[in-house]
Coordinates of C-alpha atoms in Angstrom, one line a residue:
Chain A
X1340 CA 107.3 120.0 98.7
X1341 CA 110.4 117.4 98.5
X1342 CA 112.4 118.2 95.4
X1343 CA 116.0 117.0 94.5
X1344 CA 117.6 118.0 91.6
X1345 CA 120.8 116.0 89.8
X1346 CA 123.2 117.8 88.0
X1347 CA 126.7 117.3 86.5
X1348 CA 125.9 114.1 84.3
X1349 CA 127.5 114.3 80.6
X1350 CA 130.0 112.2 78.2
X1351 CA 132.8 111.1 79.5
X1352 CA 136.1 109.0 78.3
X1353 CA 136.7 105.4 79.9
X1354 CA 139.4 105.9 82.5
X1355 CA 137.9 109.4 83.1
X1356 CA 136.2 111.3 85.9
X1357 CA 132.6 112.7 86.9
X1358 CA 131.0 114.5 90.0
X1359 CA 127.4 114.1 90.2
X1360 CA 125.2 116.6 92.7
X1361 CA 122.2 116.2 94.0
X1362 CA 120.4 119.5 95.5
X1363 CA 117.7 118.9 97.9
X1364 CA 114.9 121.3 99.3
X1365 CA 111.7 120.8 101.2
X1366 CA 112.6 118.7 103.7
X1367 CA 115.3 118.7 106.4
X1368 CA 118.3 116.9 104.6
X1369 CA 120.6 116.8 107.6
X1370 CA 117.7 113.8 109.0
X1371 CA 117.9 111.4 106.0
X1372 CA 120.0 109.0 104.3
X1373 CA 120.4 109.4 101.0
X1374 CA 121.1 107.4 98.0
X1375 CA 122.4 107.4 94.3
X1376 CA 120.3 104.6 91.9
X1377 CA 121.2 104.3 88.3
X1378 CA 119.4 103.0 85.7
X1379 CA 121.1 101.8 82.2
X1380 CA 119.2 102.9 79.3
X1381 CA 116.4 100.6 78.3
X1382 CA 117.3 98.6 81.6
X1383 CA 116.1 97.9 85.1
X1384 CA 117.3 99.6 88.3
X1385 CA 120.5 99.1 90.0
X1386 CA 121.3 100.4 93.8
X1387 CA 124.7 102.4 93.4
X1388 CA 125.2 103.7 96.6
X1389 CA 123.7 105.5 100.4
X1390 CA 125.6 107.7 102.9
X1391 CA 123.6 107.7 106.4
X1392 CA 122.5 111.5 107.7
X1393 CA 124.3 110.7 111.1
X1394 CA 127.3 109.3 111.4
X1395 CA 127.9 109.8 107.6
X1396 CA 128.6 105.8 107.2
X1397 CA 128.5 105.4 103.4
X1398 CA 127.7 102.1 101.9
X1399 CA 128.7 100.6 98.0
X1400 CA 127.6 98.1 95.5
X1401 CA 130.4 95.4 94.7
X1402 CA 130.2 97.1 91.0
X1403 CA 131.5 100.7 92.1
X1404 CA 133.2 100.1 95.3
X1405 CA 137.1 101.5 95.2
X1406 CA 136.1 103.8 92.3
X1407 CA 133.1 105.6 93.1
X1408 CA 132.7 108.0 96.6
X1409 CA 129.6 109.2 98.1
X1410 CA 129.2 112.2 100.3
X1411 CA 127.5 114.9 101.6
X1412 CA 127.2 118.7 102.4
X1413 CA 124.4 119.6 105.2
X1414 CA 125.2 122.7 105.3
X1415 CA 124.5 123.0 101.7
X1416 CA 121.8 120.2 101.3
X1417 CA 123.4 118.6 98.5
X1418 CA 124.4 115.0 98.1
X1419 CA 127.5 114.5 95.8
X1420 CA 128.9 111.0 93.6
X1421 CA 132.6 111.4 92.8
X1422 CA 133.0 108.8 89.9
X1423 CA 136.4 107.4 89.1
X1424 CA 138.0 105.2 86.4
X1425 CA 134.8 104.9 84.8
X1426 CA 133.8 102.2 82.4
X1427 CA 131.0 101.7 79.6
X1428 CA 129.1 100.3 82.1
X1429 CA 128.6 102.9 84.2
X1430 CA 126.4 104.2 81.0
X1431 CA 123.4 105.3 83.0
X1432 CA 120.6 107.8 84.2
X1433 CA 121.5 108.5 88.0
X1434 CA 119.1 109.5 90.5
X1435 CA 119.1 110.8 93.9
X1436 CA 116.9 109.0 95.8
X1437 CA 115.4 110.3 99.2
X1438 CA 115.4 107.4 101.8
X1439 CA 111.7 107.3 103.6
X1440 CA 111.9 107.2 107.0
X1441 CA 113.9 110.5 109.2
X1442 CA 116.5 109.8 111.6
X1443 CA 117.3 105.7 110.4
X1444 CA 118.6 103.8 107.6
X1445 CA 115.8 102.1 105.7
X1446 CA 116.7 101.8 102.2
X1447 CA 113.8 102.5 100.6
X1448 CA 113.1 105.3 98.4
X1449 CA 110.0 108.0 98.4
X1450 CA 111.4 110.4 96.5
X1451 CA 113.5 110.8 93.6
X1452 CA 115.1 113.2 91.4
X1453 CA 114.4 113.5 87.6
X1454 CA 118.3 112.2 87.3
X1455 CA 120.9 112.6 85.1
X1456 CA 122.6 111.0 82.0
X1457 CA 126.1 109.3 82.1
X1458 CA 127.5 108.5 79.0
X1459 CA 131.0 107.0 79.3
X1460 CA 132.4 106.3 75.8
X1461 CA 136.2 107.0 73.6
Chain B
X178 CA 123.9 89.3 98.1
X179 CA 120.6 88.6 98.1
X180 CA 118.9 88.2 94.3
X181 CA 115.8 89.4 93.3
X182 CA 113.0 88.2 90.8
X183 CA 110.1 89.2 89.4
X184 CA 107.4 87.1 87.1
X185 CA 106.0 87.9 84.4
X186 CA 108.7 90.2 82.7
X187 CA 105.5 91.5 80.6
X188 CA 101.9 91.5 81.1
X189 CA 99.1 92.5 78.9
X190 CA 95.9 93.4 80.1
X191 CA 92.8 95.6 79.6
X192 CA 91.7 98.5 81.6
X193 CA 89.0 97.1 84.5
X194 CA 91.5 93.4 84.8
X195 CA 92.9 92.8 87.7
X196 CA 96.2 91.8 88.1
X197 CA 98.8 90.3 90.5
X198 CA 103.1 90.4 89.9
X199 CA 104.9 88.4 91.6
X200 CA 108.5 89.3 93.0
X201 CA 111.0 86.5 94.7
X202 CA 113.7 86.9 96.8
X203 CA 117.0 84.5 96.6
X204 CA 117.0 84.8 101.0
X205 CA 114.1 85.6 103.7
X206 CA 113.9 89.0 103.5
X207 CA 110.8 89.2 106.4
X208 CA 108.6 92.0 105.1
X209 CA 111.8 93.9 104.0
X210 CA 110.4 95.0 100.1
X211 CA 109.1 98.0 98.4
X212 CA 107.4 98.4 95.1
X213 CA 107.8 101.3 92.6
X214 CA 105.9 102.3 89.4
X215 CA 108.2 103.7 87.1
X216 CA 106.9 105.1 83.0
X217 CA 109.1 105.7 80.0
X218 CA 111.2 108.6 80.7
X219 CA 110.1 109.2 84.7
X220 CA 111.9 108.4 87.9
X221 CA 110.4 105.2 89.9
X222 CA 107.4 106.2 92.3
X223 CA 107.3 104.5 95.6
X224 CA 104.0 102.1 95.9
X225 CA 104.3 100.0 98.3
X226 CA 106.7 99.4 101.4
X227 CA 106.9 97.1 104.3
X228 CA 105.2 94.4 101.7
X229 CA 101.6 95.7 102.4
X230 CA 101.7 99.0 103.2
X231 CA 100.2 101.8 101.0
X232 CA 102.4 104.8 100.6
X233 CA 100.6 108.3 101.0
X234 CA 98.9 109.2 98.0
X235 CA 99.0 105.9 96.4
X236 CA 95.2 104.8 95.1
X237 CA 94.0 102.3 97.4
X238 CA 93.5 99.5 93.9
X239 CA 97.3 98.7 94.9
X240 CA 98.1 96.4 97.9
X241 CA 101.1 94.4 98.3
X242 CA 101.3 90.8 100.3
X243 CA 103.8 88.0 101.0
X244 CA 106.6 87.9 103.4
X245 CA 109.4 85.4 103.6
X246 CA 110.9 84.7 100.1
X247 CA 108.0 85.7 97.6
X248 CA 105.6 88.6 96.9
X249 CA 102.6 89.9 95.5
X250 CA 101.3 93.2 94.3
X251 CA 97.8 93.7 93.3
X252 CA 96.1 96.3 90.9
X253 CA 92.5 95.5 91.7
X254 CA 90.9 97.2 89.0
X255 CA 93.9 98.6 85.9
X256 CA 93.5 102.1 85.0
X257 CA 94.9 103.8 82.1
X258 CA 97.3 105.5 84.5
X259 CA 98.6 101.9 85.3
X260 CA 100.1 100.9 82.4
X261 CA 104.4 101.0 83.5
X262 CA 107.1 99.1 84.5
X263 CA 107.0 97.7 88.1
X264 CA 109.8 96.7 90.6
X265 CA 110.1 95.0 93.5
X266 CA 113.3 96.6 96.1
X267 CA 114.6 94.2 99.5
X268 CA 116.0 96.3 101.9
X269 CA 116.7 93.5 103.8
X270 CA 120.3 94.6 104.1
X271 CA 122.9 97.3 103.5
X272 CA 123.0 96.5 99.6
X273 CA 119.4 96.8 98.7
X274 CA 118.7 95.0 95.4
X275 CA 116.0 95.5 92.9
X276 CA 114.3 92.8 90.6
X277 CA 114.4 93.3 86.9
X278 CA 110.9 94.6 86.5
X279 CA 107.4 93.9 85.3
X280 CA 106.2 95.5 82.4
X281 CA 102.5 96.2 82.2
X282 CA 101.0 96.9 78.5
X283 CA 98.1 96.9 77.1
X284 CA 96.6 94.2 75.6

């Protein structure tokens, strides 16, 4: 059975730092992309970030780029977010989000983690 | 960057209605769009990818349709197990966008 679990979410200053992880089991992590979606509370979904399961090409949203970093540890199956300078608007629930198909980069999502809560406020 | 939207942003309806959302996309996106339920407090489950295809496990009262710039999914018969928030994905590209949902309450 696919799980992933995120950890590391809390309260935060603006200006301060975060690292998100993601552990993954029942499935071979090393095959898929993977993916970090957030979700502002009482708001819709936003796409935050995917790092391939190849070459380990990583891709951003316009609203994180320079500040956040995705990456990955095969060996470990876990999927990290590095989260810099953040803002209030980074306020959010972030899941880990499995993409669907093994061995490409699809960009959909068929499983998810429970995620965890950023709060970024002085 | 394409720009996703969805119609209604709420719909009320009784269990047995059938229903039909409606998701737009700013560009053609072909058949690049998934759907996902998602209820209060629970991560989004994947419904529907490729437009019209049913994901494994998914009961067969939801179908997806449309290509090009603008999208249906169908609940054929609403169970009490339906009532959530719905949202269409493009994956169309290497920034994958999401509309800003579909919520479906009970009338």
């Amino acid at each position: 059975e696919v799980h992933l679990l995120e950890s590391g979410g809390g309260l935060v200053q603006p200006g301060g730092s975060l690292r998100l992880s993601c552990a993954a089991s029942g499935f071979t992590f090393s095959s898929y992309a993977m993916s970090w979606v957030r979700q502002p509370p009482g708001k819709g979904l936003e796409w935050v970030s995917t790092i391939s399961d190849s070459d380990g090409s990583t891709y951003y949203a316009d609203s994180v780029k320079g500040r956040f970093t995705i990456s990955r540890d095969n060996s470990k199956n876990t999927l990290y977010l590095q989260m810099n300078s953040l803002r209030a608007a980074d306020t959010a629930v972030y899941y880990c989000a499995k993409d669907s198909m093994r061995n490409r980069l699809d960009l959909y999502f068929d499983y998810w983690g429970q995620g965890t809560l950023v709060t970024v406020s002085s | 960057d394409i720009q996703m939207t969805q119609s209604p942003s709420t719909l009320s309806a009784s269990v047995g209605d059938r229903v039909t959302l409606t998701c737009r996309a700013s560009q053609r996106i072909s058949s690049w769009l998934a759907w996902y339920q998602q209820k209060p407090g629970k991560a989004p489950k994947l419904l529907i990818y490729k437009a019209s295809s049913l994901q494994s496990g998914v009961p067969s009262r939801f179908s997806g349709s449309g290509s090009g710039t603008e999208f249906t999914l169908t609940i054929s018969s609403l169970q009490p197990d339906d009532f959530a928030t719905y949202y269409c994905q493009h994956y169309n590209s290497y920034s994958p966008a999401f509309g800003p949902g579909t919520k479906v309450d009970i009338k």
